[in-house]
Coordinates of C-alpha atoms and ligand atoms in Angstrom, one line a residue:
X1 CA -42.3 3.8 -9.4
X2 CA -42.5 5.1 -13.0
X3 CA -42.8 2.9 -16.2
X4 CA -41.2 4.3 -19.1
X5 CA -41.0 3.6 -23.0
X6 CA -40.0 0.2 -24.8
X7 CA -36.5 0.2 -24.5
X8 CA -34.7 -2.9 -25.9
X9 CA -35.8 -6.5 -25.5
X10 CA -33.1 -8.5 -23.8
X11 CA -34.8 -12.1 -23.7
X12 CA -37.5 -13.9 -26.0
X13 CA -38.8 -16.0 -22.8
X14 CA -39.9 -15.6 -19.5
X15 CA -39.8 -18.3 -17.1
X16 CA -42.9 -18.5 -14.6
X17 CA -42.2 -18.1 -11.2
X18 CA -44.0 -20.6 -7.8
X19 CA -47.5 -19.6 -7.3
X20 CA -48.4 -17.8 -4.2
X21 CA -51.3 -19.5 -3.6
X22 CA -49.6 -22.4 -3.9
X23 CA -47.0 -22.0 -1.3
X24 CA -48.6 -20.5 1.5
X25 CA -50.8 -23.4 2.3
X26 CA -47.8 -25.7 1.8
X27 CA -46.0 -24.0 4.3
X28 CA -49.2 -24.0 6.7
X29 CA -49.0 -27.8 6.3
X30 CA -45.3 -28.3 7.1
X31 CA -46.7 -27.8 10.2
X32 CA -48.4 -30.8 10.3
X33 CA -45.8 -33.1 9.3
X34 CA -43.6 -31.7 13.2
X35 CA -40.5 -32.6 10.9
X36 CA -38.1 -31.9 8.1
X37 CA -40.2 -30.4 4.8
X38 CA -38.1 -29.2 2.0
X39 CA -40.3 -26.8 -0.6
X40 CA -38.5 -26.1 -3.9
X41 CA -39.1 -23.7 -6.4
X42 CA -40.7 -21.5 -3.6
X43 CA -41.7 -17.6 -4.8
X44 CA -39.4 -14.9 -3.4
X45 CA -42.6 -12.6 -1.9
X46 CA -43.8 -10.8 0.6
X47 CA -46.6 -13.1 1.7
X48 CA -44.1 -15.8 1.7
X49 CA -41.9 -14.3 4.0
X50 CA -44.7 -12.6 5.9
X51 CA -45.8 -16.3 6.5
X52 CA -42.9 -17.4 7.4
X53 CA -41.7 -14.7 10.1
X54 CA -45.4 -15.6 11.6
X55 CA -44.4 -19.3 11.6
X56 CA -40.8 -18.4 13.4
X57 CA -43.1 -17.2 16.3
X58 CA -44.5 -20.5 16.4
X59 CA -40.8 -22.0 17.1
X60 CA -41.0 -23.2 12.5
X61 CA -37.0 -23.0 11.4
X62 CA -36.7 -22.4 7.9
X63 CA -33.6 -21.3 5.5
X64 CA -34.2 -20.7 2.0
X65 CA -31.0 -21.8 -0.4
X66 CA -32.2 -20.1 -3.9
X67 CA -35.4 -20.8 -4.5
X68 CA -35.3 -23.9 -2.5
X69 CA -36.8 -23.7 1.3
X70 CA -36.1 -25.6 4.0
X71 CA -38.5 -25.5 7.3
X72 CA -38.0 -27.6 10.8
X73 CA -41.5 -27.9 12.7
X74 CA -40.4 -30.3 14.9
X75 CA -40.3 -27.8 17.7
X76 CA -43.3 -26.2 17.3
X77 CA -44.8 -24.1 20.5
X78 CA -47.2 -21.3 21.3
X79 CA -45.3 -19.8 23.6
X80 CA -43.8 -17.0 21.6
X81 CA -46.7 -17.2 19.0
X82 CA -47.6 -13.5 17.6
X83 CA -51.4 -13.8 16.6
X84 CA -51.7 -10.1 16.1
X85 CA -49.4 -10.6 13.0
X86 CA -52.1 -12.6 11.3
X87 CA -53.8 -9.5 10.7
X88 CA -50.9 -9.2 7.5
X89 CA -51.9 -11.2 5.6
X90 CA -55.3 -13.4 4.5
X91 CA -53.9 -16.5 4.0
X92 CA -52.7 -17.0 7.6
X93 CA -56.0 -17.5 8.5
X94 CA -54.7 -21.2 7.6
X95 CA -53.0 -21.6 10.6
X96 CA -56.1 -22.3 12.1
X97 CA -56.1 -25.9 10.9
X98 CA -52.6 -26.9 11.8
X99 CA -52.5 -25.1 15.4
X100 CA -55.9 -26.3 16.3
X101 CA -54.9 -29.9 15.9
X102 CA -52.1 -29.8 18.4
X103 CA -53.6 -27.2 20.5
X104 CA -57.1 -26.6 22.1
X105 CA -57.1 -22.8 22.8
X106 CA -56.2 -20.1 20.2
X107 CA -57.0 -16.1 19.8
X108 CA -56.6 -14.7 16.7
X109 CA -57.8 -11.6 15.0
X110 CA -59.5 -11.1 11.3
X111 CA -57.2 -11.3 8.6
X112 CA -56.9 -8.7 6.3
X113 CA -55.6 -8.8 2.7
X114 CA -56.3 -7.2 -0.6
X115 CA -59.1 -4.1 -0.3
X116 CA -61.5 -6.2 -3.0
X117 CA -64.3 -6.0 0.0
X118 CA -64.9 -7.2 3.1
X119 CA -63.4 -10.8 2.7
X120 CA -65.7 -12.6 5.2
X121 CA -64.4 -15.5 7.3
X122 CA -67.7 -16.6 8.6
X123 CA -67.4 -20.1 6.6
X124 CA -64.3 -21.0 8.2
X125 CA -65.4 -20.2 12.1
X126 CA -69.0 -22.2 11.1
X127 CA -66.7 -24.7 10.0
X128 CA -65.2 -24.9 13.2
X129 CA -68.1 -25.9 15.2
X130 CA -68.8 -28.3 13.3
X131 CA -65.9 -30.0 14.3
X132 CA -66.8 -29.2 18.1
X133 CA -64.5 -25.8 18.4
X134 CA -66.6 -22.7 20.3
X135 CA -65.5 -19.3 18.9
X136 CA -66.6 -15.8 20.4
X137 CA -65.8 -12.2 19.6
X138 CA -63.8 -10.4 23.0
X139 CA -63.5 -7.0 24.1
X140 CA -60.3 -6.7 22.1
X141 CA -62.0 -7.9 19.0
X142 CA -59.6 -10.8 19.0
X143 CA -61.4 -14.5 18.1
X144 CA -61.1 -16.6 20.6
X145 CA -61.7 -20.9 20.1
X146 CA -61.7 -23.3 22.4
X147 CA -62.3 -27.1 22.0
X148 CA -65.3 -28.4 23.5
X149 CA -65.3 -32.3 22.8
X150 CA -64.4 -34.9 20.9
X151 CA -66.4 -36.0 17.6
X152 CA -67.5 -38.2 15.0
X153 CA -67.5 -38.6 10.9
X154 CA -68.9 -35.4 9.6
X155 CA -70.1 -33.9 6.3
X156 CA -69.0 -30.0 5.5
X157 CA -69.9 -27.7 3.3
X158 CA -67.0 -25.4 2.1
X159 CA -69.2 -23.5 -0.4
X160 CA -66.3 -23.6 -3.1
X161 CA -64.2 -20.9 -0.9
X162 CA -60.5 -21.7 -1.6
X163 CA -59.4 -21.0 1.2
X164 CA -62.0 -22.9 3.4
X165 CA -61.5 -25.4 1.5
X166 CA -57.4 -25.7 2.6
X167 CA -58.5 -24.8 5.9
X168 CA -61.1 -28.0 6.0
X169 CA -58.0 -30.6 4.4
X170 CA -55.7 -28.9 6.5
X171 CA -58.1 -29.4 9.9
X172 CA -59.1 -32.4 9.4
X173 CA -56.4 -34.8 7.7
X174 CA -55.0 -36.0 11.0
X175 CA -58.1 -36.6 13.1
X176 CA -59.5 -39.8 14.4
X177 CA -62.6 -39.6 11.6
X178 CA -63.7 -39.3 8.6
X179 CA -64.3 -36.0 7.1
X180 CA -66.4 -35.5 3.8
X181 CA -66.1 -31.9 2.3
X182 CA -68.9 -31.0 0.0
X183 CA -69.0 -27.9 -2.4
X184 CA -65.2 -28.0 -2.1
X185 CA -63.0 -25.7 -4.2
X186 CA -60.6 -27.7 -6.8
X187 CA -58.3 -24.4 -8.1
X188 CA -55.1 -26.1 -9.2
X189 CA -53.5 -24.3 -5.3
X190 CA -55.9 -26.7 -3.5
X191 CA -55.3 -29.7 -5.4
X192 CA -51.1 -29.0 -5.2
X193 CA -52.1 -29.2 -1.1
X194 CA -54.0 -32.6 -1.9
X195 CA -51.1 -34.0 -3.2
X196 CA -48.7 -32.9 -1.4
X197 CA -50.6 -34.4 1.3
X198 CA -50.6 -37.6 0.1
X199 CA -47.1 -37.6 -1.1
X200 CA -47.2 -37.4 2.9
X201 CA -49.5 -40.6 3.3
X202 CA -52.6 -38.4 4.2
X203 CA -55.6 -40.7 3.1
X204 CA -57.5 -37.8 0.7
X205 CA -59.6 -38.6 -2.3
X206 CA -61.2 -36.3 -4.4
X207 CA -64.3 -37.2 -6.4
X208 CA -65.7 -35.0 -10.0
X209 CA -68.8 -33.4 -8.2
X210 CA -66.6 -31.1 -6.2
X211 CA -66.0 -34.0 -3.1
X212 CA -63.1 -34.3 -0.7
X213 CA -63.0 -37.2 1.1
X214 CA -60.4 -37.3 4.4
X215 CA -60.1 -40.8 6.0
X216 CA -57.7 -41.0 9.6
X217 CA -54.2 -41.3 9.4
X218 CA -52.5 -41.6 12.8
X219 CA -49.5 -39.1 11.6
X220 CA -47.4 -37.6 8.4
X221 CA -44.5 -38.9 7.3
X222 CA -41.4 -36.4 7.6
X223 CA -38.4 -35.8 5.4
X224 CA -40.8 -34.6 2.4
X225 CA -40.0 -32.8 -0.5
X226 CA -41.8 -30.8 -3.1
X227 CA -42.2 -28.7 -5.5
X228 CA -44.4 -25.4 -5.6
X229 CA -46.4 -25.5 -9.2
X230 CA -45.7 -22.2 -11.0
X231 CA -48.1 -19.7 -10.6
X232 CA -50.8 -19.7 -13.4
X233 CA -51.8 -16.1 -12.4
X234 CA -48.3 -14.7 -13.7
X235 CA -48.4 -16.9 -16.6
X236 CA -52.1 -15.3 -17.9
X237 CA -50.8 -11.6 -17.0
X238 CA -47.8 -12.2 -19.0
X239 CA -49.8 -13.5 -22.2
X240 CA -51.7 -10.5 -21.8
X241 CA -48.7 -8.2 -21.6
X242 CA -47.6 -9.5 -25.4
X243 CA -51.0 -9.8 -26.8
X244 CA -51.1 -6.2 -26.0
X245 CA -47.7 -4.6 -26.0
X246 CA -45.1 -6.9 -27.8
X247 CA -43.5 -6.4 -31.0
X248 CA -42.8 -9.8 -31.6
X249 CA -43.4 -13.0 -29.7
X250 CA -42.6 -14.3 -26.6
X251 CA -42.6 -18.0 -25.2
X252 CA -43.4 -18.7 -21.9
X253 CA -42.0 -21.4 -19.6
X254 CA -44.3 -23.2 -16.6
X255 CA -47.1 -21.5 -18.3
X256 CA -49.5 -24.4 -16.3
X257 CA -51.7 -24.3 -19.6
X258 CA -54.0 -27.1 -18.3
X259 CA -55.3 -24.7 -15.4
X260 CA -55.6 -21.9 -18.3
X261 CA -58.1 -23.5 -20.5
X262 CA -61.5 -20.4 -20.1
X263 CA -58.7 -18.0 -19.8
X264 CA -56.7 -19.2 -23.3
X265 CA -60.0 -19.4 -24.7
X266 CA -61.5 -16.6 -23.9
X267 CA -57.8 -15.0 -25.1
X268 CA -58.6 -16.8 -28.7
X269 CA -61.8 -15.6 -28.6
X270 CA -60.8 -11.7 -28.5
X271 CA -58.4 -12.7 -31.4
X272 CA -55.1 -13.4 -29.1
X273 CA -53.0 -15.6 -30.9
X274 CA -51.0 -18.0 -28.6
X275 CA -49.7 -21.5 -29.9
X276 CA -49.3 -24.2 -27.1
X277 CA -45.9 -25.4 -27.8
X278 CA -44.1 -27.9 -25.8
X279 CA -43.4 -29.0 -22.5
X280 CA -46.0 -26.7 -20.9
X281 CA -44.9 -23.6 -23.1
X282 CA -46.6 -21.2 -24.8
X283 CA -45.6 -18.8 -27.9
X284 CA -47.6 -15.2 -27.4
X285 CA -47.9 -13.0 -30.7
X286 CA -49.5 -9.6 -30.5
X287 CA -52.4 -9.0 -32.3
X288 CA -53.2 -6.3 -35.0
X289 CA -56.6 -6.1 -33.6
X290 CA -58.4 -7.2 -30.8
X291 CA -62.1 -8.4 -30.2
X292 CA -64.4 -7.3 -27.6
X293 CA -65.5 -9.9 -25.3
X294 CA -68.2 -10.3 -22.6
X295 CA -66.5 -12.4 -19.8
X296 CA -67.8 -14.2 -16.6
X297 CA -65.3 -14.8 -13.8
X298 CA -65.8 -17.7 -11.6
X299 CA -64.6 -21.0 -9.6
X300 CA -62.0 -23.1 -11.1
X301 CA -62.3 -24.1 -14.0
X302 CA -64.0 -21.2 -15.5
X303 CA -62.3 -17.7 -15.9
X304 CA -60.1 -16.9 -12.9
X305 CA -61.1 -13.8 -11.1
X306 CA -57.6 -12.8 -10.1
X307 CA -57.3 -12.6 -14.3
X308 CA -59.8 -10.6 -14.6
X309 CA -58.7 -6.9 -13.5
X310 CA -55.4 -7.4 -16.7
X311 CA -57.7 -8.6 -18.7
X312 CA -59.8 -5.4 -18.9
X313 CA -57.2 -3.8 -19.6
X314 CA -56.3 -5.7 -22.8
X315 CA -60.7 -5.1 -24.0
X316 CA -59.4 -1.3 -23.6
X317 CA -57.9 -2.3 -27.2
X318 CA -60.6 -4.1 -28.4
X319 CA -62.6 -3.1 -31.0
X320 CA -66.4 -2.4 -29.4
X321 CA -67.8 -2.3 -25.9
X322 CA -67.1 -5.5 -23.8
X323 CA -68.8 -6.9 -20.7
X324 CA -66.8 -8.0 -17.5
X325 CA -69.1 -9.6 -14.8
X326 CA -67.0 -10.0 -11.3
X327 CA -69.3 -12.7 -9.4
X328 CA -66.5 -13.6 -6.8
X329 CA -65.8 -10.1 -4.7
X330 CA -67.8 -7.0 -4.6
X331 CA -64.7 -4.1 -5.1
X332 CA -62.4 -6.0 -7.9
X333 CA -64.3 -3.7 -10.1
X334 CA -62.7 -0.4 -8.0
X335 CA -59.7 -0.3 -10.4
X336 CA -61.8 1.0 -13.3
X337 CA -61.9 4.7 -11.4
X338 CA -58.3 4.8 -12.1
X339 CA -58.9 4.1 -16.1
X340 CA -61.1 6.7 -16.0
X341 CA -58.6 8.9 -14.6
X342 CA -56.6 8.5 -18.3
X343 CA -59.8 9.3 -20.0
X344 CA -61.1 5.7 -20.6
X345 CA -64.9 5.0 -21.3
X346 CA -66.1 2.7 -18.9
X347 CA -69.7 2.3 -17.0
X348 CA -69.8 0.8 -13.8
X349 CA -73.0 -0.9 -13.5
X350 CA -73.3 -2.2 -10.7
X351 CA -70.1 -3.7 -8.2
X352 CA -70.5 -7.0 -10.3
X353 CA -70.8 -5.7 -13.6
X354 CA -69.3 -3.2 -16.1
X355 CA -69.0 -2.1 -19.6
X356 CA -65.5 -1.1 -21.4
X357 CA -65.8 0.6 -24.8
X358 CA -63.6 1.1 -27.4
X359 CA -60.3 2.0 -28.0
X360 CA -59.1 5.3 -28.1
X361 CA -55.8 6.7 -27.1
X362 CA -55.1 7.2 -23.6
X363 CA -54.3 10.9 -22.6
X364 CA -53.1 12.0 -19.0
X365 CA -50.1 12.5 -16.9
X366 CA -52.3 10.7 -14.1
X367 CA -50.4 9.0 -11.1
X368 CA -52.1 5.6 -10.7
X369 CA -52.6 3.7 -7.6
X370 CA -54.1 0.4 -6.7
X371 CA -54.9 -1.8 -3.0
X372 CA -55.2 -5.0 -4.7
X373 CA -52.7 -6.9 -5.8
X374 CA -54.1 -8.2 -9.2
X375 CA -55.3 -4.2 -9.9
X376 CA -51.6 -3.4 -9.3
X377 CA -50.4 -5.4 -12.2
X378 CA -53.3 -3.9 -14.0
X379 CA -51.8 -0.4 -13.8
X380 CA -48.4 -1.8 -14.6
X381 CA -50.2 -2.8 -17.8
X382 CA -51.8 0.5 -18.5
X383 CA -48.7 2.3 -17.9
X384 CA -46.8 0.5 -20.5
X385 CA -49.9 1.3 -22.6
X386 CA -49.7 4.6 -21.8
X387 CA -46.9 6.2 -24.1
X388 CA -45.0 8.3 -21.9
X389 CA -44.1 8.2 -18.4
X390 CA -46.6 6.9 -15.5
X391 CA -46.2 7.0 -11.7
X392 CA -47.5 4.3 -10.2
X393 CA -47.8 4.3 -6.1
X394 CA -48.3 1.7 -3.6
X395 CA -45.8 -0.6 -5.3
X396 CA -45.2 -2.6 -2.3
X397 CA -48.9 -4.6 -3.2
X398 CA -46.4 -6.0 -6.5
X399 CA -43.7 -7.5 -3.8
X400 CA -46.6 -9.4 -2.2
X401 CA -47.3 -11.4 -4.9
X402 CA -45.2 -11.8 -8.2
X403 CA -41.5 -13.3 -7.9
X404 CA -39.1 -10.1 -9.5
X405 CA -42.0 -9.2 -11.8
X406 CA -40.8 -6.0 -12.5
X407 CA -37.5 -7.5 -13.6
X408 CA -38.9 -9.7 -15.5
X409 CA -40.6 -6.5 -17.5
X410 CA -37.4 -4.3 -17.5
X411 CA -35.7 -8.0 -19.5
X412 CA -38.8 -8.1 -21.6
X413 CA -37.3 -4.4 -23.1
X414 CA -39.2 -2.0 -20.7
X415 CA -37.8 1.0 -18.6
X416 CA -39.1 0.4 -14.9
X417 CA -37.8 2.1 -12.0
X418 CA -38.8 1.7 -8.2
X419 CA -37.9 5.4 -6.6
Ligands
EPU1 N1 -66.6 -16.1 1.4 C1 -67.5 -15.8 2.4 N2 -67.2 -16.3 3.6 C2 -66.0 -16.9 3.9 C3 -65.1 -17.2 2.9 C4 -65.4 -16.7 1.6 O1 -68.5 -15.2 2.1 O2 -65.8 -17.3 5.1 C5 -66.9 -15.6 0.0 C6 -65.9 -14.4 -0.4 O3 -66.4 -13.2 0.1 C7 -66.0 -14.5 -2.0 C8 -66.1 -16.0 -2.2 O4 -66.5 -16.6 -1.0 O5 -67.1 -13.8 -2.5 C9 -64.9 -16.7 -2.7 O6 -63.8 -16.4 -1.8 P1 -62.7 -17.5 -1.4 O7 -62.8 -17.9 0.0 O8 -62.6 -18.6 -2.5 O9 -61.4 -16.6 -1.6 P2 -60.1 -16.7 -0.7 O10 -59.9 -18.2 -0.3 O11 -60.2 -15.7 0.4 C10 -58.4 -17.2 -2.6 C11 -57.2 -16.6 -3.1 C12 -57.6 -15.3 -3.8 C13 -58.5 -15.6 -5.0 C14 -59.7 -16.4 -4.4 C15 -60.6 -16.9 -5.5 C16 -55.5 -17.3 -1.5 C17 -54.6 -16.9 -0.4 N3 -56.3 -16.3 -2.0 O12 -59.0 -16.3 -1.7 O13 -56.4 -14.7 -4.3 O14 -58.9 -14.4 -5.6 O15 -59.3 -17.5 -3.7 O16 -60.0 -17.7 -6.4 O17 -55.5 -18.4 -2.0 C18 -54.9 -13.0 -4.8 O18 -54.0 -13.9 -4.9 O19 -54.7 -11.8 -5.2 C19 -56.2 -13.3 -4.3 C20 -57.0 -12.5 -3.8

């Protein structure tokens, strides 16, 4: 792909797309309604439809109409299922939930994702014991769990892990006790599940110190529909993308700002201006100058990790050394090697921690790379920082993720073109 000069800005607004994160869990629980689910506003990716072609094995039907998706569980079987494909994609390691409750044997093998390190899944097999599953390691280094025996009202610890945390909901929501989560996650893509859930007539309540509380309900009602929230991820890159490269301003539709709050403020703290508007807009401005910042990812509702690799890139403008601390995964630092490559200071500290100085211009004819989606978008940035033309590889990580995001840029007035 290569990213080339401003060209001419076609639109003032960009309208965020269905979150990711939000979807794929929703789809996951479709399978626990065994009926008719209708999804609207559902993100045209990779992951989606990676997800999707998994659930097909598992006899799922599903049409999409636009952006609106309609799936058929009713049918659902193991007989064709294709376990190996979970290896695609980390999010399918929510099957788990859904597939254990109407079946007691499954094999599956580790999930892969992202490269930001070895993404564990240890919580979600302890997890499973606890609700009396056995799980062992074969020959084949598949995962195989078998139920063991029934079981009673339960506490669980899901250590704020999102994902754990869906898988947890997801597992436990139709048994015949009551399930207490502790340490749960509450990222706005955990709560959308929540609800959606009880739009279904799942008995869920969620309490402030981070408590889930999951009370029997003999089934799910069918015929649902719902709407996947837009995707506060995208909304944060794009304020970046004006605060940095825009010659005017920019509103932005479905910008979520309620989930933004750390990230806006930590935008308004390196001298980003950005008015809330109405109706869950925002108006972007670029800045003359921008602040250095020392910044802390974490668990909702602090900084968002997945913010955090465009976000260095807008302290490569700002106007001393700034401090990023990663405490979520070990690797999201990686992408700084590939600033370097354009002659950026940086210091990697440690894999948590590094230091960005100030701005300079960038010189190289580099080609970037990235194995992580959020990294991806943070060479898409560079590059349009870059003034001249900047090859970017591995753009499939882009499609997994962001709904026609390079559109979107080429309507925003850049030059980008997939070879
Ligand atoms: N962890 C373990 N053991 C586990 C599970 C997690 O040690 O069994 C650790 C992880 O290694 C990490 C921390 O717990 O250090 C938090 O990981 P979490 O489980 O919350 O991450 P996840 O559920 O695998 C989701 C998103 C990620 C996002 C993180 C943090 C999905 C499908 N993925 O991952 O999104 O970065 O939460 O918010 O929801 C992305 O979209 O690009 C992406 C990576």
């Amino acid at each position: 792909m290569f990213v080339v000069n401003w060209w001419k800005k076609l639109y003032w607004n960009v309208k965020i797309s269905g979150s990711k994160n939000a979807c794929l869990p929703l789809l996951v629980a479709s399978l626990l309604v065994r009926w008719k689910v209708v999804l609207k506003n559902v993100p045209y990716i990779w992951d989606v439809v990676t997800m999707l072609e998994i659930m097909w094995t598992l006899w799922v039907q599903y049409n999409f109409l636009d952006d609106t998706l309609f799936l058929d569980t009713s049918k659902l079987s193991l007989d064709n299922f294709q376990a190996s494909r979970i290896k695609e994609i980390r999010a399918s390691i929510l099957l788990l939930g859904p597939i254990l409750q109407f079946f007691n044997k499954l094999s599956i093998p580790q999930p892969w994702g992202c490269s930001i390190w070895k993404r564990p899944i240890d919580w979600h097999l302890e997890w499973l014991k606890t609700i009396w599953y056995d799980y062992k390691y074969t020959d084949d280094c598949m995962i195989e769990i078998t139920w063991t025996k029934t079981s009673w009202d339960k506490v669980i610890n899901a250590w704020f892990s999102v994902t754990s945390t869906e898988n947890l909901v997801l597992a436990n929501v139709l048994r015949n006790w009551k399930t207490i989560i502790k340490l749960a996650a509450i990222e706005p893509h955990v709560m959308s599940l929540i609800n959606f859930l009880k739009l279904a007539w799942a008995d869920i309540y969620v309490d402030y110190d981070h408590t889930i509380i999951i009370e029997w309900v003999g089934s799910l009602n069918n015929n649902l529909w719902y709407e996947v929230i837009s995707d506060y991820i995208e909304s944060g890159t794009f304020m970046i993308i004006w605060a940095l490269l825009s010659r005017e301003y920019i509103d932005i539709e479905n910008a979520r700002v309620d989930d933004l709050y750390a990230f806006i403020e930590k935008m308004r703290e390196a001298w980003v201006k950005i008015d809330i508007t109405w109706n869950d807009s925002v108006r972007v401005r670029r800045s003359t100058s921008l602040k250095s910042v020392s910044l802390q990812t974490n668990i909702f509702p602090w900084f968002p990790t997945d913010l955090q690799s465009p976000f260095s890139i807008l302290l490569t403008q700002a106007d001393w050394v700034s401090r990023i601390h990663e405490i979520l995964f070990e690797s999201r630092l990686n992408f700084l090697v590939e600033i370097e490559k354009v002659k950026w200071h940086i210091a990697i500290l440690n894999p948590h921690e590094a230091l960005i100085f100030w701005k300079t211009n960038f010189k190289s004819w580099e080609t970037l790379t990235s194995w992580d989606l959020r990294a991806w978008v943070a060479m898409v940035i560079l590059a349009l920082l870059i003034e001249w033309e900047t090859k970017i590889t591995n753009v499939n990580y882009i499609k997994r993720g962001y709904s026609n995001f390079l559109e979107k840029i080429r309507l925003l007035g850049w030059d980008v073109v997939e070879e």
